[in-house]
Amino acid sequence: MEDELRDPKNFLEYFLPRPLRLAFFGGSAASCLIASLITAVQLIQSPALELAEGTTARDLIVNIIGLATFTGLFIYDQKQAAVRVERRREIREAQIAFGDREVFVNDQGEKMSRLKEVNDDWIVRRLERWGKRDGMPFVGPDKGALLQQLVADKAPRLVVEVGTMAGYSALLMAQALPPGGRIVTFEKDLSWALAAKRFMWQASQGEKNQGVSSRVGDRVSVEWGDAREKLAGVLQRAGGPGCIDLLFLDGTPKEYLDYLRAAEPFLAPGALVVADNAGVFAQGGLKPYLEYVRGGSGGKYRSELIACKLEWRDDVDDGIEVSTWLGSGSGSGSGAAVEGSKAASGVA
Ligand SMILES: C[S@@+](CC[C@H](N)C(=O)[O-])C[C@H]1O[C@@H](n2cnc3c(N)ncnc32)[C@H](O)[C@@H]1O
C-alpha cells in the first residue's frame, strides 16, 4: 500500500522536477505573452500594418503559438498534480476503511494519518484483498477459518503444506499453531516462493509481535522445489518418520496422491491430511486421491468431506477432504514409521 502512495515516476521527473517544470512553462508562457503584446503594439503602430523595424506578423504568430503551448503545458501539469493529490486522498481513505491506516492528532493539534505497523493480520488482509480482486486461488477467508479450526483443534507440532503460493494459507495456519508449532511449506515456483518468504518476513514485523518469542512469520519455512522430489529429504531433516501432525495439500490436483505417498512415512499416528478442492475436482484430478483415502488404501485412512464454497465464489460448491491417518495395516513400511514416531514422541 505504501507503494501506491508514491507518485509514478517518468523520465521527465528526473530531468525536470515539477517546480522547475512549472517555472519553465510559466516563465516561457509569460515571456511569449510579453513578446506577443510588444509585437502586436509595434504592428498596430506601424503605418498600414506594414513591417515595423524588423517586426513581422510571423513573429506575432510564433509568439502566440508559444504562449498557447506553454500555457497549455502549465495547465496540464497542474491538472495532473491535482489528479495525483485526489488519488492519494482516495487511497488514504481506503486504507483507513480497511484498517491499514490510523488517524491521529500530532503535537501541533493537526489531524494526520499514518500506516499501521506491518504484522501478520495486515499481511493476511492484504492477501485477501488481492485474492478477491484478482480471483487468486488462495484458500480464502471461509475455507481459511475451517483450516484454522482444524489446526487449533489438532494443536500440531509440525504442519506440512504442499502449494504455498503467496503464503496465505500458511500464515492462517501459523496464526492458529500452539506455542512451538512449525510449518514447512513447499512451493515449486521460484517467484511464488520468494514472494511467500517476503510476506513471512513482513508478518514477523510490527509492534504487535514485539517480545513474542515465536512470531507468526518465523513459524513458517518456505521450501522451494517440487514437493514430490523434496518432501522426503526435507522431512527427514525436519523430524524424520512420524513427524507430520497435519498435512495440507493444495498443489496440483492430479499430484495429490503422489504428495500423500511421499508424506506417508512421515505421518504421525492420528495425523490429519487435509486436501483442498475436494469438491470442484472430485471427478477430475482428485479422483484417484479421493478413492485412495476413502477406502482404496486398504484402511489406512478414515475420511470425510467437509462441504464449503469455492474461494471468492458463493455460487460454486467445493469441499475439503479431511482424512485421519490410521497407520499402515498392510505393512507398507509406513507402519514402522508410525511405530518409530510413537517411540520418538512418547505416544502410547
Ligand atoms: C492453489 S495454489 C496454493 C494456494 C495456497 N495454499 C493458499 O491458499 O494461499 C497452488 C500452488 O501450488 C504450487 N504447486 C503446484 N504443484 C506443486 C508441486 N509439485 N510442488 C510444490 N508446489 C506446487 C503452485 O505453484 C501454486 O503456487
mmCIF file of C-alpha atoms and ligand atoms in Angstrom:
data_model
loop_
_atom_site.group_PDB
_atom_site.id
_atom_site.type_symbol
_atom_site.label_atom_id
_atom_site.label_comp_id
_atom_site.label_asym_id
_atom_site.label_seq_id
_atom_site.Cartn_x
_atom_site.Cartn_y
_atom_site.Cartn_z
ATOM 1 C CA MET A 1 0.000 0.000 0.000
ATOM 2 C CA GLU A 2 2.826 2.391 0.757
ATOM 3 C CA ASP A 3 3.964 1.992 -2.840
ATOM 4 C CA GLU A 4 0.578 3.086 -4.097
ATOM 5 C CA LEU A 5 1.004 6.460 -2.396
ATOM 6 C CA ARG A 6 4.182 7.219 -4.283
ATOM 7 C CA ASP A 7 3.969 9.314 -7.429
ATOM 8 C CA PRO A 8 4.631 7.364 -10.589
ATOM 9 C CA LYS A 9 7.976 8.497 -11.965
ATOM 10 C CA ASN A 10 8.627 9.131 -15.632
ATOM 11 C CA PHE A 11 11.791 10.273 -17.338
ATOM 12 C CA LEU A 12 10.626 13.924 -17.315
ATOM 13 C CA GLU A 13 10.552 13.816 -13.499
ATOM 14 C CA TYR A 14 14.275 13.108 -13.426
ATOM 15 C CA PHE A 15 15.318 15.754 -15.951
ATOM 16 C CA LEU A 16 12.818 18.410 -14.960
ATOM 17 C CA PRO A 17 11.270 18.039 -11.480
ATOM 18 C CA ARG A 18 7.865 19.659 -11.034
ATOM 19 C CA PRO A 19 8.930 23.029 -9.509
ATOM 20 C CA LEU A 20 11.448 23.514 -12.346
ATOM 21 C CA ARG A 21 8.830 22.436 -14.892
ATOM 22 C CA LEU A 22 6.301 24.927 -13.612
ATOM 23 C CA ALA A 23 8.909 27.714 -13.561
ATOM 24 C CA PHE A 24 9.945 26.811 -17.115
ATOM 25 C CA PHE A 25 6.408 26.524 -18.548
ATOM 26 C CA GLY A 26 5.156 29.577 -16.607
ATOM 27 C CA GLY A 27 8.211 31.710 -17.430
ATOM 28 C CA SER A 28 8.092 30.727 -21.109
ATOM 29 C CA ALA A 29 4.351 31.475 -21.326
ATOM 30 C CA ALA A 30 4.886 34.861 -19.642
ATOM 31 C CA SER A 31 7.744 35.823 -21.976
ATOM 32 C CA CYS A 32 5.681 34.718 -25.022
ATOM 33 C CA LEU A 33 2.793 36.871 -23.737
ATOM 34 C CA ILE A 34 5.023 39.917 -23.309
ATOM 35 C CA ALA A 35 6.651 39.358 -26.720
ATOM 36 C CA SER A 36 3.208 38.952 -28.333
ATOM 37 C CA LEU A 37 1.972 42.194 -26.778
ATOM 38 C CA ILE A 38 5.071 44.141 -27.835
ATOM 39 C CA THR A 39 4.912 42.720 -31.373
ATOM 40 C CA ALA A 40 1.195 43.469 -31.629
ATOM 41 C CA VAL A 41 1.651 47.054 -30.423
ATOM 42 C CA GLN A 42 4.540 47.611 -32.865
ATOM 43 C CA LEU A 43 2.487 46.218 -35.742
ATOM 44 C CA ILE A 44 -0.570 48.314 -34.832
ATOM 45 C CA GLN A 45 1.534 51.454 -34.549
ATOM 46 C CA SER A 46 3.269 50.950 -37.915
ATOM 47 C CA PRO A 47 1.519 52.696 -40.868
ATOM 48 C CA ALA A 48 -0.864 50.359 -42.744
ATOM 49 C CA LEU A 49 0.299 47.378 -40.578
ATOM 50 C CA GLU A 50 3.455 47.075 -42.630
ATOM 51 C CA LEU A 51 6.861 45.912 -41.468
ATOM 52 C CA ALA A 52 7.819 47.734 -38.303
ATOM 53 C CA GLU A 53 11.544 47.854 -37.727
ATOM 54 C CA GLY A 54 12.115 44.172 -38.484
ATOM 55 C CA THR A 55 8.941 43.003 -36.685
ATOM 56 C CA THR A 56 6.748 40.856 -38.860
ATOM 57 C CA ALA A 57 3.287 39.394 -38.464
ATOM 58 C CA ARG A 58 5.026 35.993 -38.473
ATOM 59 C CA ASP A 59 6.797 36.917 -35.184
ATOM 60 C CA LEU A 60 3.437 37.704 -33.680
ATOM 61 C CA ILE A 61 2.025 34.322 -34.763
ATOM 62 C CA VAL A 62 5.087 32.448 -33.423
ATOM 63 C CA ASN A 63 4.778 34.238 -30.069
ATOM 64 C CA ILE A 64 1.062 33.489 -29.844
ATOM 65 C CA ILE A 65 1.694 29.779 -30.634
ATOM 66 C CA GLY A 66 4.432 29.758 -27.964
ATOM 67 C CA LEU A 67 2.054 31.403 -25.494
ATOM 68 C CA ALA A 68 -0.699 28.845 -26.203
ATOM 69 C CA THR A 69 1.711 25.897 -25.990
ATOM 70 C CA PHE A 70 3.384 26.859 -22.721
ATOM 71 C CA THR A 71 0.096 27.917 -21.120
ATOM 72 C CA GLY A 72 -1.380 24.538 -22.163
ATOM 73 C CA LEU A 73 1.585 22.631 -20.683
ATOM 74 C CA PHE A 74 1.373 24.661 -17.457
ATOM 75 C CA ILE A 75 -2.365 23.952 -17.059
ATOM 76 C CA TYR A 76 -1.922 20.247 -17.980
ATOM 77 C CA ASP A 77 0.820 19.830 -15.365
ATOM 78 C CA GLN A 78 -1.334 21.498 -12.696
ATOM 79 C CA LYS A 79 -4.285 19.256 -13.559
ATOM 80 C CA GLN A 80 -2.134 16.115 -13.389
ATOM 81 C CA ALA A 81 -0.882 17.170 -9.950
ATOM 82 C CA ALA A 82 -4.493 17.676 -8.798
ATOM 83 C CA VAL A 83 -5.373 14.169 -10.097
ATOM 84 C CA ARG A 84 -2.459 12.687 -8.127
ATOM 85 C CA VAL A 85 -3.497 14.514 -4.948
ATOM 86 C CA GLU A 86 -7.053 13.213 -5.360
ATOM 87 C CA ARG A 87 -5.806 9.671 -5.966
ATOM 88 C CA ARG A 88 -3.658 9.809 -2.831
ATOM 89 C CA ARG A 89 -6.667 11.014 -0.857
ATOM 90 C CA GLU A 90 -8.763 8.097 -2.174
ATOM 91 C CA ILE A 91 -6.032 5.572 -1.286
ATOM 92 C CA ARG A 92 -5.651 7.066 2.213
ATOM 93 C CA GLU A 93 -9.402 6.821 2.784
ATOM 94 C CA ALA A 94 -9.477 3.222 1.506
ATOM 95 C CA GLN A 95 -6.570 2.334 3.807
ATOM 96 C CA ILE A 96 -8.407 3.885 6.777
ATOM 97 C CA ALA A 97 -11.573 1.933 5.850
ATOM 98 C CA PHE A 98 -9.578 -1.333 5.541
ATOM 99 C CA GLY A 99 -7.908 -0.663 8.895
ATOM 100 C CA ASP A 100 -4.435 -0.375 7.360
ATOM 101 C CA ARG A 101 -4.081 3.320 8.277
ATOM 102 C CA GLU A 102 -4.821 5.056 11.551
ATOM 103 C CA VAL A 103 -5.840 8.672 12.185
ATOM 104 C CA PHE A 104 -4.045 10.605 14.933
ATOM 105 C CA VAL A 105 -3.578 14.184 16.142
ATOM 106 C CA ASN A 106 0.031 15.422 16.052
ATOM 107 C CA ASP A 107 1.784 17.730 18.554
ATOM 108 C CA GLN A 108 0.577 20.797 16.675
ATOM 109 C CA GLY A 109 -3.031 19.628 17.024
ATOM 110 C CA GLU A 110 -3.323 18.724 13.309
ATOM 111 C CA LYS A 111 -5.296 15.654 12.264
ATOM 112 C CA MET A 112 -2.946 13.291 10.423
ATOM 113 C CA SER A 113 -2.921 9.671 9.325
ATOM 114 C CA ARG A 114 -0.202 7.036 9.190
ATOM 115 C CA LEU A 115 0.119 3.415 8.082
ATOM 116 C CA LYS A 116 -0.161 0.924 10.893
ATOM 117 C CA GLU A 117 2.739 -1.354 11.696
ATOM 118 C CA VAL A 118 3.019 -4.321 9.347
ATOM 119 C CA ASN A 119 2.172 -7.603 11.050
ATOM 120 C CA ASP A 120 0.572 -10.961 10.243
ATOM 121 C CA ASP A 121 -3.029 -9.635 10.333
ATOM 122 C CA TRP A 122 -2.069 -6.831 7.988
ATOM 123 C CA ILE A 123 -0.486 -9.269 5.503
ATOM 124 C CA VAL A 124 -3.497 -11.612 5.709
ATOM 125 C CA ARG A 125 -5.906 -8.717 4.981
ATOM 126 C CA ARG A 126 -3.739 -7.531 2.132
ATOM 127 C CA LEU A 127 -3.584 -11.015 0.562
ATOM 128 C CA GLU A 128 -7.361 -11.361 0.950
ATOM 129 C CA ARG A 129 -7.970 -8.120 -0.925
ATOM 130 C CA TRP A 130 -5.590 -9.226 -3.663
ATOM 131 C CA GLY A 131 -7.155 -12.702 -3.801
ATOM 132 C CA LYS A 132 -10.680 -11.365 -4.010
ATOM 133 C CA ARG A 133 -9.855 -8.709 -6.580
ATOM 134 C CA ASP A 134 -7.896 -10.981 -8.936
ATOM 135 C CA GLY A 135 -9.564 -14.325 -8.113
ATOM 136 C CA MET A 136 -6.285 -15.827 -6.843
ATOM 137 C CA PRO A 137 -6.525 -19.488 -5.767
ATOM 138 C CA PHE A 138 -5.711 -18.760 -2.104
ATOM 139 C CA VAL A 139 -7.992 -20.738 0.227
ATOM 140 C CA GLY A 140 -9.878 -17.544 1.082
ATOM 141 C CA PRO A 141 -11.362 -16.485 4.438
ATOM 142 C CA ASP A 142 -14.137 -19.129 4.736
ATOM 143 C CA LYS A 143 -12.042 -22.193 3.988
ATOM 144 C CA GLY A 144 -9.218 -20.443 5.837
ATOM 145 C CA ALA A 145 -11.366 -20.311 9.002
ATOM 146 C CA LEU A 146 -12.065 -24.060 8.655
ATOM 147 C CA LEU A 147 -8.360 -24.717 8.265
ATOM 148 C CA GLN A 148 -7.539 -22.605 11.306
ATOM 149 C CA GLN A 149 -10.135 -24.511 13.338
ATOM 150 C CA LEU A 150 -8.606 -27.850 12.308
ATOM 151 C CA VAL A 151 -5.145 -26.601 13.280
ATOM 152 C CA ALA A 152 -6.381 -25.177 16.590
ATOM 153 C CA ASP A 153 -8.153 -28.470 17.450
ATOM 154 C CA LYS A 154 -5.239 -30.661 16.408
ATOM 155 C CA ALA A 155 -2.550 -28.423 18.005
ATOM 156 C CA PRO A 156 0.146 -29.838 15.708
ATOM 157 C CA ARG A 157 3.864 -29.603 16.353
ATOM 158 C CA LEU A 158 4.543 -29.813 12.616
ATOM 159 C CA VAL A 159 2.272 -28.862 9.729
ATOM 160 C CA VAL A 160 3.405 -29.643 6.203
ATOM 161 C CA GLU A 161 1.810 -27.856 3.285
ATOM 162 C CA VAL A 162 2.171 -28.533 -0.432
ATOM 163 C CA GLY A 163 1.428 -25.409 -2.513
ATOM 164 C CA THR A 164 2.490 -22.203 -0.758
ATOM 165 C CA MET A 165 1.788 -19.653 -3.477
ATOM 166 C CA ALA A 166 1.944 -16.295 -1.630
ATOM 167 C CA GLY A 167 1.752 -17.948 1.790
ATOM 168 C CA TYR A 168 -1.831 -17.002 2.659
ATOM 169 C CA SER A 169 -2.936 -20.421 3.947
ATOM 170 C CA ALA A 170 0.447 -20.945 5.640
ATOM 171 C CA LEU A 171 0.034 -17.668 7.528
ATOM 172 C CA LEU A 172 -3.500 -18.538 8.612
ATOM 173 C CA MET A 173 -2.352 -21.921 9.892
ATOM 174 C CA ALA A 174 0.664 -20.330 11.586
ATOM 175 C CA GLN A 175 -1.666 -17.986 13.479
ATOM 176 C CA ALA A 176 -3.543 -20.993 14.884
ATOM 177 C CA LEU A 177 -0.463 -23.049 15.867
ATOM 178 C CA PRO A 178 0.245 -23.878 19.505
ATOM 179 C CA PRO A 179 3.477 -22.494 21.029
ATOM 180 C CA GLY A 180 6.458 -24.170 19.421
ATOM 181 C CA GLY A 181 4.475 -25.348 16.392
ATOM 182 C CA ARG A 182 6.065 -25.045 12.945
ATOM 183 C CA ILE A 183 5.021 -25.167 9.315
ATOM 184 C CA VAL A 184 7.088 -26.415 6.402
ATOM 185 C CA THR A 185 5.521 -25.392 3.106
ATOM 186 C CA PHE A 186 6.607 -26.428 -0.404
ATOM 187 C CA GLU A 187 6.362 -24.241 -3.495
ATOM 188 C CA LYS A 188 7.778 -25.245 -6.862
ATOM 189 C CA ASP A 189 7.560 -21.809 -8.493
ATOM 190 C CA LEU A 190 10.572 -19.659 -7.551
ATOM 191 C CA SER A 191 8.789 -16.310 -7.804
ATOM 192 C CA TRP A 192 5.972 -17.517 -5.543
ATOM 193 C CA ALA A 193 8.467 -18.993 -3.094
ATOM 194 C CA LEU A 194 10.286 -15.654 -2.921
ATOM 195 C CA ALA A 195 7.027 -13.710 -2.565
ATOM 196 C CA ALA A 196 5.953 -16.000 0.278
ATOM 197 C CA LYS A 197 9.302 -15.610 2.035
ATOM 198 C CA ARG A 198 8.905 -11.843 1.827
ATOM 199 C CA PHE A 199 5.375 -11.982 3.265
ATOM 200 C CA MET A 200 6.544 -14.272 6.075
ATOM 201 C CA TRP A 201 9.289 -11.802 6.912
ATOM 202 C CA GLN A 202 6.813 -8.909 6.877
ATOM 203 C CA ALA A 203 4.412 -10.890 9.054
ATOM 204 C CA SER A 204 7.121 -11.034 11.697
ATOM 205 C CA GLN A 205 7.477 -7.246 11.868
ATOM 206 C CA GLY A 206 5.417 -4.798 13.835
ATOM 207 C CA GLU A 207 4.829 -3.635 17.372
ATOM 208 C CA LYS A 208 2.151 -6.231 17.982
ATOM 209 C CA ASN A 209 4.685 -9.001 17.802
ATOM 210 C CA GLN A 210 7.463 -7.373 19.812
ATOM 211 C CA GLY A 211 8.601 -9.516 22.670
ATOM 212 C CA VAL A 212 6.740 -12.595 21.450
ATOM 213 C CA SER A 213 9.237 -15.448 21.311
ATOM 214 C CA SER A 214 7.884 -17.071 18.163
ATOM 215 C CA ARG A 215 6.498 -14.512 15.727
ATOM 216 C CA VAL A 216 3.923 -15.732 13.211
ATOM 217 C CA GLY A 217 6.047 -15.457 10.055
ATOM 218 C CA ASP A 218 9.006 -17.059 11.823
ATOM 219 C CA ARG A 219 6.981 -20.239 12.358
ATOM 220 C CA VAL A 220 6.891 -20.898 8.604
ATOM 221 C CA SER A 221 9.739 -22.316 6.468
ATOM 222 C CA VAL A 222 9.196 -21.946 2.750
ATOM 223 C CA GLU A 223 10.914 -24.689 0.734
ATOM 224 C CA TRP A 224 11.415 -24.017 -2.950
ATOM 225 C CA GLY A 225 11.042 -27.069 -5.198
ATOM 226 C CA ASP A 226 8.689 -29.787 -6.382
ATOM 227 C CA ALA A 227 7.232 -31.370 -3.249
ATOM 228 C CA ARG A 228 7.277 -34.814 -4.891
ATOM 229 C CA GLU A 229 11.061 -34.641 -5.060
ATOM 230 C CA LYS A 230 11.918 -32.554 -2.000
ATOM 231 C CA LEU A 231 9.433 -33.677 0.607
ATOM 232 C CA ALA A 232 11.221 -36.794 1.846
ATOM 233 C CA GLY A 233 14.651 -35.139 2.139
ATOM 234 C CA VAL A 234 13.327 -32.033 3.907
ATOM 235 C CA LEU A 235 11.170 -34.014 6.336
ATOM 236 C CA GLN A 236 13.951 -36.420 7.126
ATOM 237 C CA ARG A 237 15.877 -33.390 8.382
ATOM 238 C CA ALA A 238 12.802 -31.711 9.926
ATOM 239 C CA GLY A 239 11.939 -34.574 12.283
ATOM 240 C CA GLY A 240 12.114 -37.901 10.490
ATOM 241 C CA PRO A 241 9.439 -40.602 10.377
ATOM 242 C CA GLY A 242 6.208 -39.729 12.147
ATOM 243 C CA CYS A 243 6.926 -36.002 12.381
ATOM 244 C CA ILE A 244 3.854 -34.670 10.499
ATOM 245 C CA ASP A 245 0.768 -33.956 12.601
ATOM 246 C CA LEU A 246 -1.149 -32.169 9.879
ATOM 247 C CA LEU A 247 -0.610 -32.310 6.121
ATOM 248 C CA PHE A 248 -2.353 -29.743 3.938
ATOM 249 C CA LEU A 249 -2.447 -30.487 0.215
ATOM 250 C CA ASP A 250 -3.103 -27.549 -2.100
ATOM 251 C CA GLY A 251 -0.765 -28.040 -5.056
ATOM 252 C CA THR A 252 -1.637 -29.579 -8.453
ATOM 253 C CA PRO A 253 -4.806 -31.738 -8.031
ATOM 254 C CA LYS A 254 -3.627 -34.701 -10.090
ATOM 255 C CA GLU A 255 -0.447 -34.900 -7.994
ATOM 256 C CA TYR A 256 -2.174 -35.122 -4.574
ATOM 257 C CA LEU A 257 -1.767 -38.881 -4.381
ATOM 258 C CA ASP A 258 1.959 -38.536 -5.134
ATOM 259 C CA TYR A 259 2.323 -35.971 -2.317
ATOM 260 C CA LEU A 260 0.453 -38.221 0.068
ATOM 261 C CA ARG A 261 2.501 -41.296 -0.785
ATOM 262 C CA ALA A 262 5.718 -39.298 -0.350
ATOM 263 C CA ALA A 263 4.474 -37.988 3.020
ATOM 264 C CA GLU A 264 3.031 -41.242 4.407
ATOM 265 C CA PRO A 265 6.255 -42.416 6.075
ATOM 266 C CA PHE A 266 6.326 -39.122 7.952
ATOM 267 C CA LEU A 267 2.714 -39.083 9.207
ATOM 268 C CA ALA A 268 2.339 -39.217 12.973
ATOM 269 C CA PRO A 269 -0.301 -41.535 14.438
ATOM 270 C CA GLY A 270 -3.700 -39.895 14.038
ATOM 271 C CA ALA A 271 -2.269 -37.232 11.710
ATOM 272 C CA LEU A 272 -4.781 -35.191 9.725
ATOM 273 C CA VAL A 273 -4.459 -34.975 5.977
ATOM 274 C CA VAL A 274 -6.462 -32.091 4.566
ATOM 275 C CA ALA A 275 -6.976 -31.819 0.808
ATOM 276 C CA ASP A 276 -8.313 -28.633 -0.731
ATOM 277 C CA ASN A 277 -10.720 -28.522 -3.684
ATOM 278 C CA ALA A 278 -12.127 -31.975 -2.988
ATOM 279 C CA GLY A 279 -15.469 -30.720 -4.307
ATOM 280 C CA VAL A 280 -14.581 -28.963 -7.544
ATOM 281 C CA PHE A 281 -12.017 -31.558 -8.650
ATOM 282 C CA ALA A 282 -13.788 -34.644 -7.224
ATOM 283 C CA GLN A 283 -14.492 -36.085 -10.659
ATOM 284 C CA GLY A 284 -11.293 -34.728 -12.219
ATOM 285 C CA GLY A 285 -7.709 -34.586 -10.995
ATOM 286 C CA LEU A 286 -8.576 -35.524 -7.409
ATOM 287 C CA LYS A 287 -10.484 -38.711 -8.233
ATOM 288 C CA PRO A 288 -7.611 -41.191 -7.633
ATOM 289 C CA TYR A 289 -6.683 -39.385 -4.417
ATOM 290 C CA LEU A 290 -10.235 -39.453 -3.073
ATOM 291 C CA GLU A 291 -10.646 -43.120 -3.989
ATOM 292 C CA TYR A 292 -7.446 -43.865 -2.101
ATOM 293 C CA VAL A 293 -8.283 -42.073 1.154
ATOM 294 C CA ARG A 294 -11.925 -43.225 1.065
ATOM 295 C CA GLY A 295 -11.055 -46.938 1.056
ATOM 296 C CA GLY A 296 -8.611 -47.700 -1.746
ATOM 297 C CA SER A 297 -5.659 -47.546 0.641
ATOM 298 C CA GLY A 298 -6.884 -50.647 2.462
ATOM 299 C CA GLY A 299 -7.980 -48.918 5.635
ATOM 300 C CA LYS A 300 -5.090 -46.542 6.194
ATOM 301 C CA TYR A 301 -7.446 -43.586 6.499
ATOM 302 C CA ARG A 302 -10.800 -42.572 7.893
ATOM 303 C CA SER A 303 -12.001 -39.803 5.621
ATOM 304 C CA GLU A 304 -14.817 -37.298 5.303
ATOM 305 C CA LEU A 305 -15.690 -34.380 3.074
ATOM 306 C CA ILE A 306 -16.414 -31.027 4.683
ATOM 307 C CA ALA A 307 -18.586 -29.102 2.241
ATOM 308 C CA CYS A 308 -17.840 -25.439 1.682
ATOM 309 C CA LYS A 309 -17.817 -22.874 -1.116
ATOM 310 C CA LEU A 310 -15.002 -22.250 -3.565
ATOM 311 C CA GLU A 311 -12.804 -19.325 -2.562
ATOM 312 C CA TRP A 312 -14.320 -15.943 -3.519
ATOM 313 C CA ARG A 313 -17.338 -17.737 -5.132
ATOM 314 C CA ASP A 314 -20.542 -18.143 -3.134
ATOM 315 C CA ASP A 315 -22.168 -19.779 -6.151
ATOM 316 C CA VAL A 316 -19.661 -22.666 -6.542
ATOM 317 C CA ASP A 317 -19.722 -25.656 -4.184
ATOM 318 C CA ASP A 318 -16.403 -27.074 -3.069
ATOM 319 C CA GLY A 319 -15.099 -29.020 -0.112
ATOM 320 C CA ILE A 320 -12.058 -30.084 1.813
ATOM 321 C CA GLU A 321 -11.370 -33.760 2.386
ATOM 322 C CA VAL A 322 -10.200 -34.395 5.928
ATOM 323 C CA SER A 323 -8.598 -37.809 6.378
ATOM 324 C CA THR A 324 -7.211 -39.249 9.585
ATOM 325 C CA TRP A 325 -4.149 -41.430 9.245
ATOM 326 C CA LEU A 326 -4.861 -44.732 10.954
ATOM 327 C CA GLY A 327 -1.474 -46.190 10.204
ATOM 328 C CA SER A 328 -0.488 -48.829 7.736
ATOM 329 C CA GLY A 329 -2.366 -52.045 8.393
ATOM 330 C CA SER A 330 -0.945 -53.501 5.211
ATOM 331 C CA GLY A 331 2.673 -53.439 6.303
ATOM 332 C CA SER A 332 3.717 -50.992 3.589
ATOM 333 C CA GLY A 333 6.622 -49.709 5.585
ATOM 334 C CA SER A 334 4.813 -46.697 6.980
ATOM 335 C CA GLY A 335 3.727 -48.823 9.925
ATOM 336 C CA ALA A 336 7.325 -48.903 11.015
ATOM 337 C CA ALA A 337 7.319 -45.125 10.671
ATOM 338 C CA VAL A 338 4.279 -44.845 12.914
ATOM 339 C CA GLU A 339 5.849 -47.095 15.483
ATOM 340 C CA GLY A 340 9.040 -45.067 15.242
ATOM 341 C CA SER A 341 7.136 -41.841 15.752
ATOM 342 C CA LYS A 342 5.272 -43.290 18.726
ATOM 343 C CA ALA A 343 8.546 -44.096 20.340
ATOM 344 C CA ALA A 344 10.017 -40.706 19.407
ATOM 345 C CA SER A 345 7.022 -38.659 20.532
ATOM 346 C CA GLY A 346 6.132 -40.776 23.534
ATOM 347 C CA VAL A 347 2.651 -41.546 22.167
ATOM 348 C CA ALA A 348 1.317 -44.770 23.695
HETATM 349 C C1 LIG B 1 -3.738 -23.261 -5.164
HETATM 350 S S1 LIG B 1 -2.147 -22.587 -5.054
HETATM 351 C C2 LIG B 1 -1.816 -22.655 -3.332
HETATM 352 C C3 LIG B 1 -2.557 -21.604 -2.557
HETATM 353 C C4 LIG B 1 -2.143 -21.518 -1.104
HETATM 354 N N1 LIG B 1 -2.165 -22.812 -0.449
HETATM 355 C C5 LIG B 1 -3.076 -20.584 -0.379
HETATM 356 O O1 LIG B 1 -4.179 -20.998 -0.043
HETATM 357 O O2 LIG B 1 -2.718 -19.411 -0.165
HETATM 358 C C6 LIG B 1 -1.175 -23.908 -5.679
HETATM 359 C C7 LIG B 1 0.335 -23.669 -5.606
HETATM 360 O O3 LIG B 1 0.956 -24.941 -5.609
HETATM 361 C C8 LIG B 1 2.158 -24.863 -6.317
HETATM 362 N N2 LIG B 1 2.493 -26.215 -6.750
HETATM 363 C C9 LIG B 1 1.876 -26.958 -7.700
HETATM 364 N N3 LIG B 1 2.450 -28.169 -7.819
HETATM 365 C C10 LIG B 1 3.471 -28.205 -6.902
HETATM 366 C C11 LIG B 1 4.437 -29.164 -6.534
HETATM 367 N N4 LIG B 1 4.502 -30.362 -7.146
HETATM 368 N N5 LIG B 1 5.330 -28.852 -5.553
HETATM 369 C C12 LIG B 1 5.292 -27.655 -4.939
HETATM 370 N N6 LIG B 1 4.395 -26.692 -5.251
HETATM 371 C C13 LIG B 1 3.488 -26.960 -6.220
HETATM 372 C C14 LIG B 1 1.826 -23.918 -7.459
HETATM 373 O O4 LIG B 1 2.999 -23.329 -7.985
HETATM 374 C C15 LIG B 1 0.917 -22.911 -6.775
HETATM 375 O O5 LIG B 1 1.645 -21.804 -6.312
#
